[in-house]
């Protein structure tokens, strides 16, 4: 029979990241495409121990359906952890536990947007969020990023469109894919514009704890006095992505709507995951754990950047990140971006083109992840990419 799928699929194209992996596949593939944590950051023995403890304490409760949208013990522990970093969760706030932060992003479009409503996004931005917004039939307006965050003039112009956009989606710290950190000055200016135009802020912070250089910049949520910020974070990057625990922090009225939406779809997050993360936060020295994870990424990012400095053509624009999991570089007009990607794939190097992250598919940048490959593969892969930049620039 001929299947009739919903019209929302008309705006999707097959995943370019998946296509890149297929074309680069081989036993010798060097994979710079995924935002996967380094397996060395997983505290496997502690998680084994904690898992056995919670099963010994009450296996039947752990293996049963969760009775509440969130385990109260985890909500308390997450609040203490976040507030130990900065004054984030306020008295009027509540916390929703999600199955990874991606669920919270997708639910945000359902909670706030009707068919055809507009969401303003950084351009480029996280492809998972863009697809989640599109799947709920939201319209997207991309605002270019500068070295210190969004272009404020173009952001205000976007807010002046009619009808007024419902949301601004922003990753202000170690942005995915560019790893740009929005300055405190710009964060305050962005907040003021959102207050002026009545636009809610969807602040995504999956990488904020992975700082290995410079000083921490306060989250927008930390100075929100109008209750317009919905803050999403994930514990995937510092504990384990496989456990699938994300969080939504916002005014209680907003979190109630997220809880209702989650109940209509996936129900609560798994008991096992919630209890494991609760014990982890309560028993592990999180400051030391985060230092360990950040040190691993500092060494790998430094290695990637230094190798790029040595091997890439000098016309290539890139900068060393202060944290996070990615390096972003932009090709000059003299190098054809499609040809560069083809040459990389021929050498079995998987990289993600900037067009994946752009609202109009026009970006000439590329994202590299330094987290999942070992040091020797980083040097080998970056050196080969450097050779391609010289070959194509000369031609």
Tab-separated table of C-alpha atoms in Angstrom:
chain	number	residue	atom	x	y	z
A	1	UNK	CA	0.000	0.000	0.000
A	2	UNK	CA	1.017	3.651	-0.348
A	3	UNK	CA	1.722	5.113	3.094
A	4	UNK	CA	0.442	8.565	3.980
A	5	UNK	CA	2.866	10.267	6.358
A	6	UNK	CA	2.265	13.572	8.121
A	7	UNK	CA	3.192	16.784	6.320
A	8	UNK	CA	5.806	17.620	8.953
A	9	UNK	CA	8.188	15.218	7.176
A	10	UNK	CA	8.131	17.448	4.098
A	11	UNK	CA	10.543	19.904	5.754
A	12	UNK	CA	13.081	17.262	6.765
A	13	UNK	CA	16.013	16.009	4.749
A	14	UNK	CA	17.888	12.782	5.549
A	15	UNK	CA	20.436	13.239	8.327
A	16	UNK	CA	23.666	14.583	6.838
A	17	UNK	CA	25.568	13.347	9.893
A	18	UNK	CA	24.328	9.802	9.243
A	19	UNK	CA	25.243	10.191	5.570
A	20	UNK	CA	28.751	11.344	6.525
A	21	UNK	CA	29.261	8.288	8.743
A	22	UNK	CA	28.123	5.927	5.992
A	23	UNK	CA	30.453	7.482	3.416
A	24	UNK	CA	33.430	7.609	5.814
A	25	UNK	CA	32.882	4.072	7.108
A	26	UNK	CA	35.768	1.637	7.199
A	27	UNK	CA	37.993	-0.121	9.684
A	28	UNK	CA	40.340	2.871	9.526
A	29	UNK	CA	37.653	5.552	9.980
A	30	UNK	CA	38.616	8.508	12.164
A	31	UNK	CA	35.397	9.830	13.631
A	32	UNK	CA	35.378	13.510	14.546
A	33	UNK	CA	31.596	13.774	14.052
A	34	UNK	CA	29.829	12.657	17.260
A	35	UNK	CA	29.450	14.659	20.451
A	36	UNK	CA	30.203	11.530	22.474
A	37	UNK	CA	32.049	11.819	25.798
A	38	UNK	CA	35.398	10.088	26.159
A	39	UNK	CA	34.786	6.687	27.748
A	40	UNK	CA	37.631	7.435	30.178
A	41	UNK	CA	35.332	9.965	31.853
A	42	UNK	CA	32.859	7.244	32.881
A	43	UNK	CA	33.251	6.223	36.522
A	44	UNK	CA	32.235	2.638	35.771
A	45	UNK	CA	33.169	1.080	39.118
A	46	UNK	CA	31.261	3.677	41.114
A	47	UNK	CA	28.164	3.273	38.928
A	48	UNK	CA	28.353	-0.539	39.326
A	49	UNK	CA	28.620	-0.173	43.078
A	50	UNK	CA	25.758	2.325	43.327
A	51	UNK	CA	23.556	0.218	41.072
A	52	UNK	CA	24.040	-2.816	43.296
A	53	UNK	CA	23.308	-0.725	46.377
A	54	UNK	CA	19.991	0.620	45.119
A	55	UNK	CA	18.880	-2.818	43.935
A	56	UNK	CA	19.789	-4.317	47.307
A	57	UNK	CA	17.839	-1.584	49.097
A	58	UNK	CA	14.600	-1.936	47.151
A	59	UNK	CA	14.810	-3.838	43.877
A	60	UNK	CA	11.057	-4.019	43.362
A	61	UNK	CA	10.609	-0.254	43.615
A	62	UNK	CA	13.530	0.368	41.250
A	63	UNK	CA	12.182	-2.079	38.665
A	64	UNK	CA	8.596	-0.797	38.884
A	65	UNK	CA	7.037	2.109	36.964
A	66	UNK	CA	7.903	5.468	38.492
A	67	UNK	CA	4.971	6.769	40.540
A	68	UNK	CA	5.862	10.460	40.098
A	69	UNK	CA	7.110	12.595	37.182
A	70	UNK	CA	10.410	12.968	39.033
A	71	UNK	CA	12.040	11.210	41.973
A	72	UNK	CA	12.003	13.785	44.827
A	73	UNK	CA	15.444	12.695	45.996
A	74	UNK	CA	16.919	13.460	42.588
A	75	UNK	CA	15.173	16.833	42.360
A	76	UNK	CA	16.691	17.784	45.719
A	77	UNK	CA	20.169	16.562	44.729
A	78	UNK	CA	20.093	18.305	41.349
A	79	UNK	CA	19.003	21.562	42.981
A	80	UNK	CA	21.879	21.353	45.483
A	81	UNK	CA	24.365	20.550	42.710
A	82	UNK	CA	23.249	23.389	40.423
A	83	UNK	CA	23.155	25.909	43.261
A	84	UNK	CA	26.641	24.874	44.376
A	85	UNK	CA	27.861	26.183	41.014
A	86	UNK	CA	25.806	29.419	40.932
A	87	UNK	CA	22.483	30.746	42.312
A	88	UNK	CA	20.354	29.023	39.691
A	89	UNK	CA	17.235	27.390	41.172
A	90	UNK	CA	15.075	29.973	42.926
A	91	UNK	CA	12.233	29.612	45.425
A	92	UNK	CA	9.581	30.045	42.738
A	93	UNK	CA	11.225	27.429	40.490
A	94	UNK	CA	10.737	23.716	40.077
A	95	UNK	CA	12.758	20.990	38.352
A	96	UNK	CA	11.537	18.512	35.747
A	97	UNK	CA	13.537	15.349	35.071
A	98	UNK	CA	13.700	14.348	31.406
A	99	UNK	CA	15.145	11.465	29.425
A	100	UNK	CA	18.122	13.500	28.284
A	101	UNK	CA	18.022	17.216	27.527
A	102	UNK	CA	16.800	16.540	23.985
A	103	UNK	CA	13.408	15.559	25.360
A	104	UNK	CA	13.145	18.886	27.155
A	105	UNK	CA	13.946	20.785	23.949
A	106	UNK	CA	11.319	18.923	21.954
A	107	UNK	CA	8.736	19.374	24.708
A	108	UNK	CA	9.437	23.118	24.879
A	109	UNK	CA	8.092	23.574	21.361
A	110	UNK	CA	4.945	21.661	22.326
A	111	UNK	CA	4.468	23.593	25.556
A	112	UNK	CA	4.912	27.093	24.112
A	113	UNK	CA	4.279	26.979	20.355
A	114	UNK	CA	1.164	26.596	18.274
A	115	UNK	CA	1.307	25.643	14.611
A	116	UNK	CA	3.399	28.186	12.702
A	117	UNK	CA	4.759	30.067	15.727
A	118	UNK	CA	8.312	31.342	15.473
A	119	UNK	CA	11.438	30.392	17.423
A	120	UNK	CA	14.597	32.511	17.096
A	121	UNK	CA	17.813	30.474	17.136
A	122	UNK	CA	21.524	31.046	16.932
A	123	UNK	CA	22.868	30.385	13.441
A	124	UNK	CA	24.502	27.890	13.415
A	125	UNK	CA	22.842	25.919	16.221
A	126	UNK	CA	22.394	22.412	17.627
A	127	UNK	CA	20.829	20.271	14.895
A	128	UNK	CA	18.882	18.137	17.392
A	129	UNK	CA	17.064	21.207	18.694
A	130	UNK	CA	16.366	22.536	15.204
A	131	UNK	CA	14.817	19.218	14.144
A	132	UNK	CA	12.811	19.023	17.370
A	133	UNK	CA	11.376	22.490	16.758
A	134	UNK	CA	10.624	21.712	13.101
A	135	UNK	CA	8.887	18.469	14.052
A	136	UNK	CA	6.382	20.594	15.968
A	137	UNK	CA	5.830	22.819	12.918
A	138	UNK	CA	7.582	25.853	14.387
A	139	UNK	CA	9.140	28.425	12.066
A	140	UNK	CA	12.803	29.265	12.667
A	141	UNK	CA	14.633	32.577	12.341
A	142	UNK	CA	18.411	32.252	12.462
A	143	UNK	CA	20.522	35.067	13.919
A	144	UNK	CA	24.268	35.006	13.143
A	145	UNK	CA	26.813	34.452	15.889
A	146	UNK	CA	29.733	36.786	16.446
A	147	UNK	CA	32.887	35.980	18.430
A	148	UNK	CA	31.143	36.930	21.703
A	149	UNK	CA	27.612	35.724	20.951
A	150	UNK	CA	24.542	36.758	18.963
A	151	UNK	CA	24.484	39.820	16.720
A	152	UNK	CA	22.295	42.091	18.874
A	153	UNK	CA	21.105	44.317	16.021
A	154	UNK	CA	19.843	41.353	14.006
A	155	UNK	CA	18.400	39.747	17.129
A	156	UNK	CA	16.232	42.798	17.781
A	157	UNK	CA	15.213	42.824	14.127
A	158	UNK	CA	14.109	39.188	14.494
A	159	UNK	CA	12.072	40.073	17.589
A	160	UNK	CA	10.321	42.828	15.610
A	161	UNK	CA	8.763	40.383	13.152
A	162	UNK	CA	5.012	39.883	13.416
A	163	UNK	CA	3.694	37.936	15.141
A	164	UNK	CA	6.363	38.255	17.844
A	165	UNK	CA	8.462	35.076	18.210
A	166	UNK	CA	7.553	32.848	21.135
A	167	UNK	CA	11.054	31.681	22.107
A	168	UNK	CA	14.741	32.430	21.812
A	169	UNK	CA	16.809	29.227	21.841
A	170	UNK	CA	20.387	29.850	22.934
A	171	UNK	CA	23.415	27.810	24.036
A	172	UNK	CA	25.465	30.598	25.634
A	173	UNK	CA	28.332	28.507	27.036
A	174	UNK	CA	30.583	26.469	24.699
A	175	UNK	CA	27.942	26.576	22.006
A	176	UNK	CA	27.254	23.576	19.798
A	177	UNK	CA	28.603	23.589	17.119
A	178	UNK	CA	30.903	26.653	17.344
A	179	UNK	CA	32.017	26.395	21.002
A	180	UNK	CA	31.553	30.190	21.275
A	181	UNK	CA	30.798	31.515	24.762
A	182	UNK	CA	28.464	34.492	24.915
A	183	UNK	CA	29.981	37.304	26.982
A	184	UNK	CA	28.286	38.445	30.194
A	185	UNK	CA	27.653	41.861	28.623
A	186	UNK	CA	25.826	40.277	25.716
A	187	UNK	CA	23.910	37.867	27.967
A	188	UNK	CA	22.495	40.839	29.846
A	189	UNK	CA	21.702	42.675	26.609
A	190	UNK	CA	19.966	39.576	25.195
A	191	UNK	CA	17.954	39.235	28.393
A	192	UNK	CA	16.898	42.885	28.268
A	193	UNK	CA	15.740	42.504	24.653
A	194	UNK	CA	13.703	39.420	25.558
A	195	UNK	CA	12.041	41.311	28.426
A	196	UNK	CA	11.340	44.259	26.106
A	197	UNK	CA	9.662	42.128	23.424
A	198	UNK	CA	8.082	39.499	25.664
A	199	UNK	CA	10.123	36.569	24.324
A	200	UNK	CA	10.849	33.563	26.531
A	201	UNK	CA	14.439	32.302	26.683
A	202	UNK	CA	15.211	28.620	26.247
A	203	UNK	CA	18.730	28.440	27.717
A	204	UNK	CA	20.479	25.163	26.923
A	205	UNK	CA	23.589	24.396	28.982
A	206	UNK	CA	24.833	20.841	28.374
A	207	UNK	CA	28.530	21.799	28.357
A	208	UNK	CA	28.795	24.524	31.007
A	209	UNK	CA	30.639	22.408	33.572
A	210	UNK	CA	33.281	21.357	31.024
A	211	UNK	CA	35.377	24.512	31.396
A	212	UNK	CA	39.132	24.026	31.266
A	213	UNK	CA	40.215	27.631	30.638
A	214	UNK	CA	39.110	31.068	31.791
A	215	UNK	CA	36.498	32.182	34.299
A	216	UNK	CA	32.942	30.940	34.589
A	217	UNK	CA	30.319	33.237	33.013
A	218	UNK	CA	26.989	33.354	34.909
A	219	UNK	CA	24.042	31.695	33.204
A	220	UNK	CA	21.186	33.894	32.026
A	221	UNK	CA	18.924	31.960	34.392
A	222	UNK	CA	21.014	33.077	37.361
A	223	UNK	CA	20.037	36.751	36.892
A	224	UNK	CA	16.485	36.198	35.614
A	225	UNK	CA	14.121	38.321	37.718
A	226	UNK	CA	11.113	38.137	35.371
A	227	UNK	CA	10.805	34.316	35.277
A	228	UNK	CA	11.255	34.242	31.497
A	229	UNK	CA	14.121	31.717	31.353
A	230	UNK	CA	13.586	27.999	30.877
A	231	UNK	CA	16.938	26.387	31.700
A	232	UNK	CA	17.893	22.979	30.332
A	233	UNK	CA	20.910	20.988	31.391
A	234	UNK	CA	22.172	17.467	31.103
A	235	UNK	CA	24.304	15.283	33.328
A	236	UNK	CA	25.271	13.208	30.272
A	237	UNK	CA	28.522	15.028	29.588
A	238	UNK	CA	29.920	14.668	33.105
A	239	UNK	CA	28.481	11.334	34.314
A	240	UNK	CA	27.014	9.173	31.540
A	241	UNK	CA	24.940	9.812	28.404
A	242	UNK	CA	23.581	6.255	28.503
A	243	UNK	CA	21.785	6.891	31.797
A	244	UNK	CA	19.707	9.549	29.969
A	245	UNK	CA	19.016	12.139	32.659
A	246	UNK	CA	18.306	15.730	31.694
A	247	UNK	CA	16.666	18.578	33.580
A	248	UNK	CA	14.337	21.501	33.001
A	249	UNK	CA	14.519	24.333	35.549
A	250	UNK	CA	11.861	27.038	35.350
A	251	UNK	CA	9.026	28.736	37.161
A	252	UNK	CA	6.689	26.168	38.753
A	253	UNK	CA	3.815	27.089	36.441
A	254	UNK	CA	5.995	26.279	33.419
A	255	UNK	CA	7.353	23.027	34.883
A	256	UNK	CA	3.788	21.871	35.580
A	257	UNK	CA	3.072	22.139	31.854
A	258	UNK	CA	6.234	20.162	31.013
A	259	UNK	CA	5.176	17.464	33.489
A	260	UNK	CA	1.737	17.241	31.874
A	261	UNK	CA	3.311	16.933	28.430
A	262	UNK	CA	5.724	14.242	29.607
A	263	UNK	CA	2.876	12.299	31.177
A	264	UNK	CA	1.086	12.331	27.813
A	265	UNK	CA	4.071	10.844	26.012
A	266	UNK	CA	6.865	8.963	27.769
A	267	UNK	CA	5.720	9.117	31.380
A	268	UNK	CA	8.434	9.487	34.015
A	269	UNK	CA	12.125	8.837	33.540
A	270	UNK	CA	13.257	5.381	34.674
A	271	UNK	CA	13.612	4.761	38.390
A	272	UNK	CA	16.985	3.104	37.930
A	273	UNK	CA	18.524	6.133	36.193
A	274	UNK	CA	17.082	8.598	38.678
A	275	UNK	CA	18.238	6.652	41.725
A	276	UNK	CA	21.722	6.094	40.266
A	277	UNK	CA	22.239	9.808	39.560
A	278	UNK	CA	20.893	10.731	43.005
A	279	UNK	CA	23.424	8.456	44.713
A	280	UNK	CA	26.195	9.651	42.413
A	281	UNK	CA	25.573	13.319	43.214
A	282	UNK	CA	25.324	12.575	46.938
A	283	UNK	CA	28.397	10.355	47.306
A	284	UNK	CA	30.944	11.449	44.676
A	285	UNK	CA	33.109	14.530	45.087
A	286	UNK	CA	31.618	16.325	42.085
A	287	UNK	CA	34.194	19.106	42.104
A	288	UNK	CA	37.022	16.590	41.759
A	289	UNK	CA	35.076	14.502	39.246
A	290	UNK	CA	34.449	17.514	37.006
A	291	UNK	CA	38.116	18.552	37.283
A	292	UNK	CA	39.127	15.081	36.082
A	293	UNK	CA	36.752	15.188	33.104
A	294	UNK	CA	37.782	18.733	32.174
A	295	UNK	CA	41.482	17.841	32.362
A	296	UNK	CA	40.992	14.996	29.878
A	297	UNK	CA	39.246	17.354	27.460
A	298	UNK	CA	41.788	20.122	27.945
A	299	UNK	CA	44.605	17.804	26.865
A	300	UNK	CA	42.706	16.532	23.826
A	301	UNK	CA	41.484	19.953	22.698
A	302	UNK	CA	44.984	21.397	23.068
A	303	UNK	CA	46.395	18.547	20.995
A	304	UNK	CA	43.806	19.116	18.257
A	305	UNK	CA	44.339	22.893	18.177
A	306	UNK	CA	48.145	22.657	18.137
A	307	UNK	CA	48.009	20.104	15.323
A	308	UNK	CA	45.655	22.375	13.366
A	309	UNK	CA	48.063	25.299	13.830
A	310	UNK	CA	50.900	23.158	12.460
A	311	UNK	CA	49.088	21.542	9.534
A	312	UNK	CA	46.119	23.675	8.363
A	313	UNK	CA	46.480	26.330	5.682
A	314	UNK	CA	46.861	29.761	7.376
A	315	UNK	CA	43.684	31.030	5.680
A	316	UNK	CA	41.542	28.702	7.817
A	317	UNK	CA	39.728	30.521	10.643
A	318	UNK	CA	39.515	28.703	13.991
A	319	UNK	CA	40.096	29.422	17.663
A	320	UNK	CA	40.894	27.398	20.762
A	321	UNK	CA	37.807	26.706	22.901
A	322	UNK	CA	37.746	27.411	26.639
A	323	UNK	CA	35.696	24.291	27.280
A	324	UNK	CA	33.081	21.983	25.825
A	325	UNK	CA	33.637	19.206	23.288
A	326	UNK	CA	34.166	20.825	19.877
A	327	UNK	CA	36.435	22.846	17.629
A	328	UNK	CA	34.867	24.857	14.816
A	329	UNK	CA	36.699	26.053	11.721
A	330	UNK	CA	35.572	28.046	8.694
A	331	UNK	CA	36.910	27.693	5.164
A	332	UNK	CA	37.804	30.736	3.047
A	333	UNK	CA	36.026	31.336	-0.263
A	334	UNK	CA	39.068	29.920	-2.045
A	335	UNK	CA	38.262	26.407	-0.793
A	336	UNK	CA	35.090	24.664	-1.940
A	337	UNK	CA	33.324	23.313	1.168
A	338	UNK	CA	31.634	20.405	-0.633
A	339	UNK	CA	34.924	19.360	-2.199
A	340	UNK	CA	36.664	19.575	1.171
A	341	UNK	CA	34.062	17.260	2.723
A	342	UNK	CA	34.348	14.803	-0.192
A	343	UNK	CA	38.129	14.650	0.164
A	344	UNK	CA	37.857	14.063	3.914
A	345	UNK	CA	35.374	11.226	3.381
A	346	UNK	CA	37.667	9.609	0.805
A	347	UNK	CA	40.304	9.435	3.540
A	348	UNK	CA	37.687	7.932	5.912
A	349	UNK	CA	37.547	10.998	8.160
A	350	UNK	CA	34.070	11.830	9.451
A	351	UNK	CA	33.474	15.552	10.061
A	352	UNK	CA	30.205	17.480	10.256
A	353	UNK	CA	29.583	20.310	7.760
A	354	UNK	CA	28.171	23.563	9.054
A	355	UNK	CA	25.189	23.318	6.706
A	356	UNK	CA	23.748	20.719	9.129
A	357	UNK	CA	23.499	23.370	11.820
A	358	UNK	CA	22.321	26.305	9.717
A	359	UNK	CA	18.727	27.417	9.207
A	360	UNK	CA	19.396	28.043	5.503
A	361	UNK	CA	22.088	25.357	4.895
A	362	UNK	CA	24.623	27.965	3.743
A	363	UNK	CA	27.307	27.773	6.441
A	364	UNK	CA	30.930	27.172	5.356
A	365	UNK	CA	32.094	25.932	8.744
A	366	UNK	CA	32.893	22.439	10.000
A	367	UNK	CA	32.593	20.945	13.477
A	368	UNK	CA	35.236	18.643	14.927
A	369	UNK	CA	34.753	16.677	18.134
A	370	UNK	CA	37.944	16.028	20.071
A	371	UNK	CA	36.341	13.853	22.760
A	372	UNK	CA	35.839	10.362	21.373
A	373	UNK	CA	39.036	9.623	19.412
A	374	UNK	CA	42.355	8.769	21.150
A	375	UNK	CA	45.305	11.208	20.873
A	376	UNK	CA	47.131	9.338	18.102
A	377	UNK	CA	43.996	9.353	15.926
A	378	UNK	CA	43.482	13.066	16.570
A	379	UNK	CA	46.987	13.824	15.264
A	380	UNK	CA	46.598	11.489	12.285
A	381	UNK	CA	43.170	12.788	11.271
A	382	UNK	CA	43.932	16.485	11.712
A	383	UNK	CA	47.188	16.131	9.773
A	384	UNK	CA	45.320	14.596	6.832
A	385	UNK	CA	42.687	17.339	6.969
A	386	UNK	CA	45.495	19.900	6.982
A	387	UNK	CA	46.952	18.376	3.833
A	388	UNK	CA	43.562	18.695	2.153
A	389	UNK	CA	43.331	22.416	3.038
A	390	UNK	CA	46.678	23.070	1.310
A	391	UNK	CA	45.800	20.966	-1.758
A	392	UNK	CA	42.441	22.633	-2.304
A	393	UNK	CA	43.707	26.154	-1.623
A	394	UNK	CA	46.437	25.741	-4.241
A	395	UNK	CA	43.999	24.345	-6.787
